PDB file of C-alpha atoms in Angstrom:
ATOM      1  CA  MET A   1    -150.673 -93.361 -13.273  1.00  0.00           C
ATOM      2  CA  ALA A   2    -147.643 -93.283 -11.000  1.00  0.00           C
ATOM      3  CA  ALA A   3    -146.111 -89.892 -10.257  1.00  0.00           C
ATOM      4  CA  LEU A   4    -142.985 -88.926 -12.159  1.00  0.00           C
ATOM      5  CA  PRO A   5    -139.712 -89.130 -10.207  1.00  0.00           C
ATOM      6  CA  ARG A   6    -138.674 -85.772  -8.752  1.00  0.00           C
ATOM      7  CA  SER A   7    -134.938 -86.406  -8.920  1.00  0.00           C
ATOM      8  CA  ASN A   8    -132.894 -83.580 -10.499  1.00  0.00           C
ATOM      9  CA  SER A   9    -130.308 -86.031 -11.812  1.00  0.00           C
ATOM     10  CA  PHE A  10    -130.193 -86.944 -15.496  1.00  0.00           C
ATOM     11  CA  GLU A  11    -131.108 -90.534 -14.668  1.00  0.00           C
ATOM     12  CA  GLY A  12    -134.088 -89.357 -12.683  1.00  0.00           C
ATOM     13  CA  ARG A  13    -135.367 -87.134 -15.457  1.00  0.00           C
ATOM     14  CA  LYS A  14    -134.745 -89.837 -18.066  1.00  0.00           C
ATOM     15  CA  ALA A  15    -136.630 -92.593 -16.238  1.00  0.00           C
ATOM     16  CA  LEU A  16    -140.327 -92.717 -17.098  1.00  0.00           C
ATOM     17  CA  PRO A  17    -142.947 -94.946 -15.620  1.00  0.00           C
ATOM     18  CA  LYS A  18    -143.709 -98.082 -17.623  1.00  0.00           C
ATOM     19  CA  THR A  19    -147.182 -96.813 -18.479  1.00  0.00           C
ATOM     20  CA  SER A  20    -145.786 -93.647 -20.145  1.00  0.00           C
ATOM     21  CA  SER A  21    -143.246 -95.398 -22.364  1.00  0.00           C
ATOM     22  CA  PHE A  22    -143.565 -96.175 -26.093  1.00  0.00           C
ATOM     23  CA  ASP A  23    -143.159 -99.909 -25.883  1.00  0.00           C
ATOM     24  CA  ASP A  24    -146.106-100.546 -28.185  1.00  0.00           C
ATOM     25  CA  VAL A  25    -144.772 -98.510 -31.147  1.00  0.00           C
ATOM     26  CA  THR A  26    -143.388-101.610 -32.888  1.00  0.00           C
ATOM     27  CA  PHE A  27    -146.715-103.378 -32.579  1.00  0.00           C
ATOM     28  CA  MET A  28    -148.652-100.386 -33.963  1.00  0.00           C
ATOM     29  CA  GLN A  29    -146.254-100.024 -36.886  1.00  0.00           C
ATOM     30  CA  ALA A  30    -146.664-103.678 -37.792  1.00  0.00           C
ATOM     31  CA  ALA A  31    -150.432-103.307 -37.754  1.00  0.00           C
ATOM     32  CA  MET A  32    -150.232-100.311 -40.116  1.00  0.00           C
ATOM     33  CA  ASN A  33    -147.967-102.203 -42.504  1.00  0.00           C
ATOM     34  CA  ASP A  34    -150.302-105.211 -42.589  1.00  0.00           C
ATOM     35  CA  THR A  35    -153.214-102.944 -43.516  1.00  0.00           C
ATOM     36  CA  PHE A  36    -151.180-101.259 -46.218  1.00  0.00           C
ATOM     37  CA  MET A  37    -149.993-104.526 -47.739  1.00  0.00           C
ATOM     38  CA  LYS A  38    -153.579-105.633 -48.301  1.00  0.00           C
ATOM     39  CA  GLY A  39    -154.201-102.474 -50.298  1.00  0.00           C
ATOM     40  CA  SER A  40    -150.973-102.888 -52.228  1.00  0.00           C
ATOM     41  CA  ASP A  41    -151.975-106.355 -53.454  1.00  0.00           C
ATOM     42  CA  ASP A  42    -155.180-104.894 -54.882  1.00  0.00           C
ATOM     43  CA  ILE A  43    -153.248-102.091 -56.574  1.00  0.00           C
ATOM     44  CA  LYS A  44    -150.766-104.495 -58.146  1.00  0.00           C
ATOM     45  CA  ALA A  45    -153.595-106.703 -59.394  1.00  0.00           C
ATOM     46  CA  CYS A  46    -155.350-103.650 -60.833  1.00  0.00           C
ATOM     47  CA  LEU A  47    -152.164-102.621 -62.647  1.00  0.00           C
ATOM     48  CA  GLU A  48    -151.987-106.059 -64.248  1.00  0.00           C
ATOM     49  CA  THR A  49    -155.574-105.660 -65.421  1.00  0.00           C
ATOM     50  CA  LEU A  50    -154.843-102.167 -66.717  1.00  0.00           C
ATOM     51  CA  ILE A  51    -151.957-103.396 -68.872  1.00  0.00           C
ATOM     52  CA  LEU A  52    -154.310-105.644 -70.840  1.00  0.00           C
ATOM     53  CA  ALA A  53    -157.214-103.181 -71.023  1.00  0.00           C
ATOM     54  CA  LYS A  54    -158.324-101.005 -73.947  1.00  0.00           C
ATOM     55  CA  GLY A  55    -161.176 -98.603 -74.611  1.00  0.00           C
ATOM     56  CA  GLU A  56    -163.929 -98.621 -71.994  1.00  0.00           C
ATOM     57  CA  GLU A  57    -162.174-101.386 -70.077  1.00  0.00           C
ATOM     58  CA  ALA A  58    -159.120 -99.144 -69.729  1.00  0.00           C
ATOM     59  CA  ILE A  59    -161.260 -96.311 -68.373  1.00  0.00           C
ATOM     60  CA  THR A  60    -162.903 -98.640 -65.842  1.00  0.00           C
ATOM     61  CA  ALA A  61    -159.562-100.086 -64.733  1.00  0.00           C
ATOM     62  CA  ALA A  62    -158.055 -96.603 -64.465  1.00  0.00           C
ATOM     63  CA  ASP A  63    -160.907 -95.383 -62.250  1.00  0.00           C
ATOM     64  CA  LYS A  64    -160.531 -98.444 -60.023  1.00  0.00           C
ATOM     65  CA  LEU A  65    -156.789 -97.854 -59.754  1.00  0.00           C
ATOM     66  CA  SER A  66    -157.220 -94.230 -58.740  1.00  0.00           C
ATOM     67  CA  ALA A  67    -159.802 -95.214 -56.103  1.00  0.00           C
ATOM     68  CA  LEU A  68    -157.381 -97.760 -54.634  1.00  0.00           C
ATOM     69  CA  ILE A  69    -154.598 -95.156 -54.560  1.00  0.00           C
ATOM     70  CA  VAL A  70    -156.874 -92.726 -52.726  1.00  0.00           C
ATOM     71  CA  ALA A  71    -157.582 -95.417 -50.128  1.00  0.00           C
ATOM     72  CA  ALA A  72    -153.965 -96.552 -49.759  1.00  0.00           C
ATOM     73  CA  GLY A  73    -152.339 -93.111 -49.825  1.00  0.00           C
ATOM     74  CA  VAL A  74    -149.630 -91.550 -51.945  1.00  0.00           C
ATOM     75  CA  ARG A  75    -147.058 -94.052 -50.663  1.00  0.00           C
ATOM     76  CA  SER A  76    -148.568 -96.502 -53.111  1.00  0.00           C
ATOM     77  CA  PHE A  77    -147.132 -94.545 -56.054  1.00  0.00           C
ATOM     78  CA  THR A  78    -143.664 -95.822 -55.197  1.00  0.00           C
ATOM     79  CA  GLU A  79    -144.222 -98.821 -52.910  1.00  0.00           C
ATOM     80  CA  CYS A  80    -146.637-100.481 -55.338  1.00  0.00           C
ATOM     81  CA  ASN A  81    -144.587 -99.488 -58.411  1.00  0.00           C
ATOM     82  CA  VAL A  82    -147.433 -97.424 -59.865  1.00  0.00           C
ATOM     83  CA  VAL A  83    -145.088 -94.815 -61.325  1.00  0.00           C
ATOM     84  CA  GLU A  84    -142.681 -97.363 -62.786  1.00  0.00           C
ATOM     85  CA  THR A  85    -145.503 -99.411 -64.297  1.00  0.00           C
ATOM     86  CA  LEU A  86    -147.107 -96.377 -65.941  1.00  0.00           C
ATOM     87  CA  LYS A  87    -143.726 -95.320 -67.290  1.00  0.00           C
ATOM     88  CA  LYS A  88    -143.222 -98.719 -68.941  1.00  0.00           C
ATOM     89  CA  MET A  89    -146.763 -98.690 -70.306  1.00  0.00           C
ATOM     90  CA  LEU A  90    -146.250 -95.277 -71.909  1.00  0.00           C
ATOM     91  CA  GLY A  91    -143.227 -96.648 -73.744  1.00  0.00           C
ATOM     92  CA  ASP A  92    -145.326 -99.343 -75.427  1.00  0.00           C
ATOM     93  CA  ARG A  93    -147.799 -98.360 -78.124  1.00  0.00           C
ATOM     94  CA  ASP A  94    -150.144-101.216 -77.151  1.00  0.00           C
ATOM     95  CA  THR A  95    -150.478-100.086 -73.521  1.00  0.00           C
ATOM     96  CA  SER A  96    -150.031 -96.316 -73.824  1.00  0.00           C
ATOM     97  CA  GLU A  97    -153.770 -95.598 -74.057  1.00  0.00           C
ATOM     98  CA  ALA A  98    -154.461 -97.388 -70.762  1.00  0.00           C
ATOM     99  CA  ALA A  99    -151.565 -95.551 -69.083  1.00  0.00           C
ATOM    100  CA  LEU A 100    -152.885 -92.191 -70.270  1.00  0.00           C
ATOM    101  CA  ARG A 101    -156.383 -93.051 -69.000  1.00  0.00           C
ATOM    102  CA  ALA A 102    -154.841 -93.933 -65.632  1.00  0.00           C
ATOM    103  CA  ILE A 103    -152.956 -90.617 -65.481  1.00  0.00           C
ATOM    104  CA  SER A 104    -156.170 -88.681 -66.167  1.00  0.00           C
ATOM    105  CA  SER A 105    -158.132 -90.633 -63.557  1.00  0.00           C
ATOM    106  CA  ILE A 106    -155.399 -90.308 -60.920  1.00  0.00           C
ATOM    107  CA  CYS A 107    -155.183 -86.548 -61.455  1.00  0.00           C
ATOM    108  CA  ASP A 108    -158.972 -86.184 -61.246  1.00  0.00           C
ATOM    109  CA  ASN A 109    -159.415 -88.326 -58.119  1.00  0.00           C
ATOM    110  CA  VAL A 110    -156.172 -88.018 -56.145  1.00  0.00           C
ATOM    111  CA  GLY A 111    -155.762 -84.328 -56.927  1.00  0.00           C
ATOM    112  CA  GLY A 112    -152.791 -82.203 -55.890  1.00  0.00           C
ATOM    113  CA  ARG A 113    -151.214 -84.999 -53.876  1.00  0.00           C
ATOM    114  CA  ALA A 114    -150.419 -86.743 -57.154  1.00  0.00           C
ATOM    115  CA  GLU A 115    -148.638 -83.713 -58.638  1.00  0.00           C
ATOM    116  CA  PRO A 116    -145.008 -84.802 -57.917  1.00  0.00           C
ATOM    117  CA  PHE A 117    -145.689 -88.179 -59.522  1.00  0.00           C
ATOM    118  CA  MET A 118    -147.790 -87.113 -62.536  1.00  0.00           C
ATOM    119  CA  VAL A 119    -146.071 -83.931 -63.782  1.00  0.00           C
ATOM    120  CA  PRO A 120    -142.921 -85.807 -64.933  1.00  0.00           C
ATOM    121  CA  PHE A 121    -145.180 -87.743 -67.340  1.00  0.00           C
ATOM    122  CA  LEU A 122    -146.000 -84.544 -69.251  1.00  0.00           C
ATOM    123  CA  PRO A 123    -143.306 -85.017 -71.954  1.00  0.00           C
ATOM    124  CA  ASN A 124    -144.684 -88.513 -72.649  1.00  0.00           C
ATOM    125  CA  VAL A 125    -148.212 -87.113 -72.806  1.00  0.00           C
ATOM    126  CA  LEU A 126    -147.189 -84.390 -75.265  1.00  0.00           C
ATOM    127  CA  SER A 127    -145.494 -86.963 -77.480  1.00  0.00           C
ATOM    128  CA  ALA A 128    -148.588 -89.178 -77.426  1.00  0.00           C
ATOM    129  CA  VAL A 129    -150.720 -86.263 -78.645  1.00  0.00           C
ATOM    130  CA  ALA A 130    -148.963 -86.652 -82.004  1.00  0.00           C
ATOM    131  CA  ASP A 131    -149.479 -90.429 -82.257  1.00  0.00           C
ATOM    132  CA  LYS A 132    -149.973 -91.220 -85.944  1.00  0.00           C
ATOM    133  CA  LYS A 133    -151.797 -94.547 -85.692  1.00  0.00           C
ATOM    134  CA  SER A 134    -154.360 -94.341 -82.900  1.00  0.00           C
ATOM    135  CA  LYS A 135    -157.012 -91.673 -82.412  1.00  0.00           C
ATOM    136  CA  GLU A 136    -157.813 -93.242 -79.021  1.00  0.00           C
ATOM    137  CA  VAL A 137    -154.250 -92.597 -77.858  1.00  0.00           C
ATOM    138  CA  ARG A 138    -154.372 -89.005 -79.084  1.00  0.00           C
ATOM    139  CA  ASP A 139    -157.687 -88.352 -77.320  1.00  0.00           C
ATOM    140  CA  ALA A 140    -156.437 -89.970 -74.106  1.00  0.00           C
ATOM    141  CA  ALA A 141    -153.248 -87.875 -74.262  1.00  0.00           C
ATOM    142  CA  GLU A 142    -155.219 -84.646 -74.683  1.00  0.00           C
ATOM    143  CA  ASP A 143    -157.329 -85.471 -71.635  1.00  0.00           C
ATOM    144  CA  ALA A 144    -154.242 -86.445 -69.614  1.00  0.00           C
ATOM    145  CA  GLY A 145    -152.479 -83.185 -70.456  1.00  0.00           C
ATOM    146  CA  VAL A 146    -155.399 -81.062 -69.290  1.00  0.00           C
ATOM    147  CA  ALA A 147    -155.738 -83.167 -66.120  1.00  0.00           C
ATOM    148  CA  ILE A 148    -152.049 -82.757 -65.232  1.00  0.00           C
ATOM    149  CA  ILE A 149    -152.184 -78.978 -65.608  1.00  0.00           C
ATOM    150  CA  CYS A 150    -155.278 -78.833 -63.399  1.00  0.00           C
ATOM    151  CA  ILE A 151    -153.454 -80.318 -60.399  1.00  0.00           C
ATOM    152  CA  CYS A 152    -150.294 -78.218 -60.765  1.00  0.00           C
ATOM    153  CA  SER A 153    -149.570 -75.774 -57.951  1.00  0.00           C
ATOM    154  CA  VAL A 154    -148.135 -72.318 -58.548  1.00  0.00           C
ATOM    155  CA  GLN A 155    -144.783 -73.541 -57.233  1.00  0.00           C
ATOM    156  CA  ALA A 156    -144.541 -75.853 -60.245  1.00  0.00           C
ATOM    157  CA  SER A 157    -144.204 -72.991 -62.741  1.00  0.00           C
ATOM    158  CA  LYS A 158    -140.504 -73.466 -63.479  1.00  0.00           C
ATOM    159  CA  ASN A 159    -140.584 -77.240 -64.002  1.00  0.00           C
ATOM    160  CA  LEU A 160    -143.870 -77.174 -65.867  1.00  0.00           C
ATOM    161  CA  GLN A 161    -142.793 -74.437 -68.252  1.00  0.00           C
ATOM    162  CA  SER A 162    -139.562 -76.268 -69.065  1.00  0.00           C
ATOM    163  CA  PHE A 163    -141.627 -79.266 -70.251  1.00  0.00           C
ATOM    164  CA  LEU A 164    -144.012 -77.069 -72.235  1.00  0.00           C
ATOM    165  CA  PHE A 165    -141.208 -75.031 -73.824  1.00  0.00           C
ATOM    166  CA  ALA A 166    -139.592 -78.276 -74.958  1.00  0.00           C
ATOM    167  CA  GLY A 167    -142.927 -79.347 -76.442  1.00  0.00           C
ATOM    168  CA  ILE A 168    -143.267 -76.065 -78.331  1.00  0.00           C
ATOM    169  CA  ALA A 169    -139.808 -76.639 -79.818  1.00  0.00           C
ATOM    170  CA  GLU A 170    -140.798 -80.080 -81.167  1.00  0.00           C
ATOM    171  CA  THR A 171    -141.273 -80.662 -84.889  1.00  0.00           C
ATOM    172  CA  ASN A 172    -144.700 -82.351 -84.601  1.00  0.00           C
ATOM    173  CA  TRP A 173    -147.334 -79.670 -84.993  1.00  0.00           C
ATOM    174  CA  GLN A 174    -149.801 -81.485 -82.708  1.00  0.00           C
ATOM    175  CA  THR A 175    -147.269 -81.483 -79.877  1.00  0.00           C
ATOM    176  CA  LYS A 176    -146.563 -77.783 -80.480  1.00  0.00           C
ATOM    177  CA  MET A 177    -150.242 -76.902 -80.523  1.00  0.00           C
ATOM    178  CA  TRP A 178    -151.088 -78.765 -77.316  1.00  0.00           C
ATOM    179  CA  SER A 179    -148.032 -77.434 -75.510  1.00  0.00           C
ATOM    180  CA  LEU A 180    -149.217 -73.917 -76.317  1.00  0.00           C
ATOM    181  CA  ARG A 181    -152.776 -74.705 -75.238  1.00  0.00           C
ATOM    182  CA  LEU A 182    -151.603 -76.159 -71.933  1.00  0.00           C
ATOM    183  CA  LEU A 183    -149.322 -73.167 -71.390  1.00  0.00           C
ATOM    184  CA  GLY A 184    -152.323 -70.874 -71.857  1.00  0.00           C
ATOM    185  CA  GLN A 185    -154.346 -73.017 -69.456  1.00  0.00           C
ATOM    186  CA  PHE A 186    -151.653 -72.761 -66.780  1.00  0.00           C
ATOM    187  CA  ALA A 187    -151.350 -69.004 -67.307  1.00  0.00           C
ATOM    188  CA  GLU A 188    -155.067 -68.612 -66.639  1.00  0.00           C
ATOM    189  CA  GLN A 189    -154.850 -70.920 -63.647  1.00  0.00           C
ATOM    190  CA  ALA A 190    -151.805 -69.386 -61.906  1.00  0.00           C
ATOM    191  CA  ASP A 191    -151.734 -65.798 -63.117  1.00  0.00           C
ATOM    192  CA  ALA A 192    -149.665 -64.136 -60.349  1.00  0.00           C
ATOM    193  CA  PRO A 193    -146.619 -66.452 -60.367  1.00  0.00           C
ATOM    194  CA  PHE A 194    -146.906 -66.917 -64.137  1.00  0.00           C
ATOM    195  CA  SER A 195    -146.606 -63.164 -64.695  1.00  0.00           C
ATOM    196  CA  ARG A 196    -143.144 -63.184 -63.127  1.00  0.00           C
ATOM    197  CA  THR A 197    -141.946 -65.518 -65.891  1.00  0.00           C
ATOM    198  CA  LEU A 198    -143.275 -63.500 -68.825  1.00  0.00           C
ATOM    199  CA  TYR A 199    -139.760 -62.492 -69.855  1.00  0.00           C
ATOM    200  CA  GLN A 200    -139.153 -66.182 -70.615  1.00  0.00           C
ATOM    201  CA  VAL A 201    -142.600 -66.981 -72.005  1.00  0.00           C
ATOM    202  CA  ILE A 202    -143.087 -64.161 -74.514  1.00  0.00           C
ATOM    203  CA  PRO A 203    -140.083 -64.982 -76.783  1.00  0.00           C
ATOM    204  CA  VAL A 204    -141.195 -68.624 -76.963  1.00  0.00           C
ATOM    205  CA  VAL A 205    -144.874 -68.072 -77.732  1.00  0.00           C
ATOM    206  CA  SER A 206    -144.299 -65.103 -80.031  1.00  0.00           C
ATOM    207  CA  SER A 207    -141.945 -67.140 -82.231  1.00  0.00           C
ATOM    208  CA  ALA A 208    -144.642 -69.818 -82.522  1.00  0.00           C
ATOM    209  CA  MET A 209    -146.999 -67.199 -83.985  1.00  0.00           C
ATOM    210  CA  TRP A 210    -144.930 -67.411 -87.166  1.00  0.00           C
ATOM    211  CA  ASP A 211    -145.390 -71.157 -87.555  1.00  0.00           C
ATOM    212  CA  THR A 212    -146.487 -72.432 -90.952  1.00  0.00           C
ATOM    213  CA  LYS A 213    -149.355 -74.484 -89.474  1.00  0.00           C
ATOM    214  CA  LYS A 214    -152.454 -72.371 -88.904  1.00  0.00           C
ATOM    215  CA  GLU A 215    -153.524 -74.463 -85.888  1.00  0.00           C
ATOM    216  CA  VAL A 216    -150.196 -73.758 -84.202  1.00  0.00           C
ATOM    217  CA  LYS A 217    -150.402 -70.057 -85.050  1.00  0.00           C
ATOM    218  CA  GLN A 218    -153.862 -69.777 -83.514  1.00  0.00           C
ATOM    219  CA  ALA A 219    -152.806 -71.709 -80.409  1.00  0.00           C
ATOM    220  CA  ALA A 220    -149.771 -69.430 -80.069  1.00  0.00           C
ATOM    221  CA  LYS A 221    -151.941 -66.329 -80.384  1.00  0.00           C
ATOM    222  CA  ASP A 222    -154.367 -67.621 -77.736  1.00  0.00           C
ATOM    223  CA  ALA A 223    -151.501 -68.601 -75.416  1.00  0.00           C
ATOM    224  CA  THR A 224    -149.908 -65.169 -75.856  1.00  0.00           C
ATOM    225  CA  LEU A 225    -153.183 -63.490 -74.942  1.00  0.00           C
ATOM    226  CA  GLN A 226    -153.580 -65.627 -71.809  1.00  0.00           C
ATOM    227  CA  ALA A 227    -149.958 -65.004 -70.863  1.00  0.00           C
ATOM    228  CA  LEU A 228    -150.131 -61.234 -71.273  1.00  0.00           C
ATOM    229  CA  LYS A 229    -153.378 -61.080 -69.299  1.00  0.00           C
ATOM    230  CA  THR A 230    -151.446 -62.197 -66.215  1.00  0.00           C
ATOM    231  CA  CYS A 231    -149.843 -58.735 -66.124  1.00  0.00           C
ATOM    232  CA  GLN A 232    -151.734 -56.665 -63.549  1.00  0.00           C
ATOM    233  CA  ASN A 233    -150.368 -53.271 -64.605  1.00  0.00           C
ATOM    234  CA  LYS A 234    -153.432 -51.180 -65.481  1.00  0.00           C
ATOM    235  CA  ASP A 235    -151.406 -48.884 -67.739  1.00  0.00           C
ATOM    236  CA  ILE A 236    -150.242 -51.785 -69.928  1.00  0.00           C
ATOM    237  CA  ARG A 237    -153.340 -54.017 -69.961  1.00  0.00           C
ATOM    238  CA  PRO A 238    -155.377 -51.849 -72.416  1.00  0.00           C
ATOM    239  CA  PHE A 239    -152.605 -52.252 -75.013  1.00  0.00           C
ATOM    240  CA  ILE A 240    -152.348 -56.042 -74.850  1.00  0.00           C
ATOM    241  CA  PRO A 241    -154.389 -56.590 -78.079  1.00  0.00           C
ATOM    242  CA  ALA A 242    -152.232 -54.023 -79.871  1.00  0.00           C
ATOM    243  CA  VAL A 243    -149.037 -55.682 -78.629  1.00  0.00           C
ATOM    244  CA  ILE A 244    -150.215 -59.072 -79.905  1.00  0.00           C
ATOM    245  CA  GLU A 245    -151.127 -57.505 -83.253  1.00  0.00           C
ATOM    246  CA  ALA A 246    -147.656 -55.942 -83.470  1.00  0.00           C
ATOM    247  CA  ILE A 247    -146.001 -59.288 -82.729  1.00  0.00           C
ATOM    248  CA  GLU A 248    -148.096 -60.998 -85.399  1.00  0.00           C
ATOM    249  CA  ASN A 249    -147.823 -58.193 -87.926  1.00  0.00           C
ATOM    250  CA  PRO A 250    -144.578 -56.117 -87.740  1.00  0.00           C
ATOM    251  CA  SER A 251    -146.133 -53.359 -89.832  1.00  0.00           C
ATOM    252  CA  GLU A 252    -148.262 -52.488 -86.778  1.00  0.00           C
ATOM    253  CA  VAL A 253    -145.234 -51.744 -84.561  1.00  0.00           C
ATOM    254  CA  ALA A 254    -145.243 -48.030 -85.410  1.00  0.00           C
ATOM    255  CA  GLU A 255    -148.925 -47.660 -84.494  1.00  0.00           C
ATOM    256  CA  THR A 256    -148.419 -49.550 -81.233  1.00  0.00           C
ATOM    257  CA  LEU A 257    -145.494 -47.296 -80.355  1.00  0.00           C
ATOM    258  CA  HIS A 258    -147.682 -44.262 -81.061  1.00  0.00           C
ATOM    259  CA  LYS A 259    -150.320 -45.527 -78.613  1.00  0.00           C
ATOM    260  CA  LEU A 260    -147.779 -46.324 -75.898  1.00  0.00           C
ATOM    261  CA  SER A 261    -145.970 -42.988 -76.267  1.00  0.00           C
ATOM    262  CA  SER A 262    -149.193 -41.101 -75.572  1.00  0.00           C
ATOM    263  CA  THR A 263    -149.800 -43.062 -72.362  1.00  0.00           C
ATOM    264  CA  VAL A 264    -149.228 -41.482 -68.978  1.00  0.00           C
ATOM    265  CA  PHE A 265    -147.814 -44.229 -66.765  1.00  0.00           C
ATOM    266  CA  VAL A 266    -149.108 -44.076 -63.199  1.00  0.00           C
ATOM    267  CA  GLN A 267    -148.482 -47.522 -61.741  1.00  0.00           C
ATOM    268  CA  SER A 268    -145.034 -48.790 -60.848  1.00  0.00           C
ATOM    269  CA  VAL A 269    -143.377 -50.514 -63.775  1.00  0.00           C
ATOM    270  CA  ASP A 270    -142.570 -54.040 -62.651  1.00  0.00           C
ATOM    271  CA  ASN A 271    -141.125 -57.158 -64.259  1.00  0.00           C
ATOM    272  CA  PRO A 272    -144.336 -58.267 -66.083  1.00  0.00           C
ATOM    273  CA  ALA A 273    -144.907 -54.777 -67.514  1.00  0.00           C
ATOM    274  CA  LEU A 274    -141.327 -54.603 -68.792  1.00  0.00           C
ATOM    275  CA  SER A 275    -141.631 -58.111 -70.236  1.00  0.00           C
ATOM    276  CA  ILE A 276    -144.489 -56.880 -72.423  1.00  0.00           C
ATOM    277  CA  ALA A 277    -143.138 -53.458 -73.346  1.00  0.00           C
ATOM    278  CA  VAL A 278    -139.455 -54.219 -73.985  1.00  0.00           C
ATOM    279  CA  PRO A 279    -139.946 -56.533 -77.019  1.00  0.00           C
ATOM    280  CA  ILE A 280    -142.006 -53.811 -78.718  1.00  0.00           C
ATOM    281  CA  LEU A 281    -139.408 -51.170 -77.836  1.00  0.00           C
ATOM    282  CA  MET A 282    -136.650 -53.380 -79.250  1.00  0.00           C
ATOM    283  CA  ARG A 283    -138.570 -53.735 -82.508  1.00  0.00           C
ATOM    284  CA  GLY A 284    -139.102 -49.987 -82.552  1.00  0.00           C
ATOM    285  CA  CYS A 285    -135.343 -49.454 -82.320  1.00  0.00           C
ATOM    286  CA  GLN A 286    -134.964 -51.550 -85.471  1.00  0.00           C
ATOM    287  CA  GLU A 287    -137.445 -49.430 -87.437  1.00  0.00           C
ATOM    288  CA  LYS A 288    -135.979 -47.244 -90.178  1.00  0.00           C
ATOM    289  CA  LYS A 289    -138.188 -44.270 -89.397  1.00  0.00           C
ATOM    290  CA  THR A 290    -136.698 -41.736 -87.000  1.00  0.00           C
ATOM    291  CA  GLU A 291    -140.171 -41.025 -85.580  1.00  0.00           C
ATOM    292  CA  SER A 292    -140.485 -44.604 -84.322  1.00  0.00           C
ATOM    293  CA  LYS A 293    -137.112 -44.414 -82.609  1.00  0.00           C
ATOM    294  CA  ARG A 294    -138.060 -41.091 -81.010  1.00  0.00           C
ATOM    295  CA  ARG A 295    -141.245 -42.632 -79.623  1.00  0.00           C
ATOM    296  CA  VAL A 296    -139.223 -45.521 -78.191  1.00  0.00           C
ATOM    297  CA  CYS A 297    -137.142 -42.970 -76.280  1.00  0.00           C
ATOM    298  CA  VAL A 298    -140.268 -41.212 -74.993  1.00  0.00           C
ATOM    299  CA  ILE A 299    -141.814 -44.472 -73.783  1.00  0.00           C
ATOM    300  CA  ALA A 300    -138.564 -45.584 -72.136  1.00  0.00           C
ATOM    301  CA  ASP A 301    -138.233 -42.224 -70.389  1.00  0.00           C
ATOM    302  CA  ASN A 302    -141.810 -42.360 -69.074  1.00  0.00           C
ATOM    303  CA  MET A 303    -141.400 -45.913 -67.800  1.00  0.00           C
ATOM    304  CA  CYS A 304    -138.001 -45.351 -66.190  1.00  0.00           C
ATOM    305  CA  LYS A 305    -139.506 -42.718 -63.919  1.00  0.00           C
ATOM    306  CA  LEU A 306    -141.705 -45.383 -62.305  1.00  0.00           C
ATOM    307  CA  ILE A 307    -139.349 -48.368 -62.127  1.00  0.00           C
TER     308      ILE A 307
END
C-alpha cells in the first residue's frame, strides 16, 4: 500500500490513497439489502399463511415465523410489517389465536431482542384471556402472557406494571386474575428493581384481595406474597406472612402491630421496608384502641432511627 502523504496541510491530511478509501461501501450495502429482501419475502408469505391458520397449523406457522425472524434479524419486525400484521390479527376474533401463538413463539425463540415489539401487545393478551367464545384463544393468551413476562428486562418495570395495573382494574375476573399472576411472576423474576416500586404495587394488589371472586382473591394473595418477598430487609421479612394476614383480615392488625413493636430494627430502613410497614401503621392509626396507636408510635420511632 502506498505511504500516506506527510503534508501538514489540511488537504494533505485529508487525501487518502485510493486503496484506503471506502468506495465499495455502496456495493456492500446493496448486497446486504438483497440478502435481507429474500428473507423478507419468506416472512411476508409466512404471515399470510399464519392469518389463515388455526390449531396445530397456527402453532407450526408461528414457529416457522419466529425462525425466519431469528434469521433475518429484528429489523424484520418493522420492515416486514410483522408488528402491524399481528396487531390487526389480534383485533379479529378469527385470527387472534394465531397471533397469540406467534407472540409466544417469537418470545421463546427471539428472546430479549423481541421485548420492545412484544411488550406493547400485553393489553391485547390480557383482554384475550377473558375471551368468552373460544377456549383455544384463552389458552393461547395465557401462554403468550407468560412468554412476554419471561423476556422482560428489569428496565421494563415501569411500562410493564402500568399494563398489569390496568389489567387488575378491569371488570373481567379472568383478566384481573392473570394480571395478578403475571405481576407475581415478574416480581419473582426481577426482585431488586421490583422492590423499589412496592409503594405503588401494594395498594393495587391489596385492594384485589377483597375481590368477590375467589380466584382473583387467591391470585392477589399470591402476588402480594411474591411482591413482598422482593424486600431484602431482614428485620421485615419474617413478618411478611403476618402483614398479608393483616391486609386480608383487618382484625389481625393489632396482633401484627404487637409483633412489629417488639422488633429491634438493625438494618437500614429503605424504601421497600417502608412500603411494607407504612400501610400497617396507617391502619393502626385508625384503630379505636389506644394501645394500637401507642404501638404505632413505638414502631415509627424505632424505624426513624435507621432511615
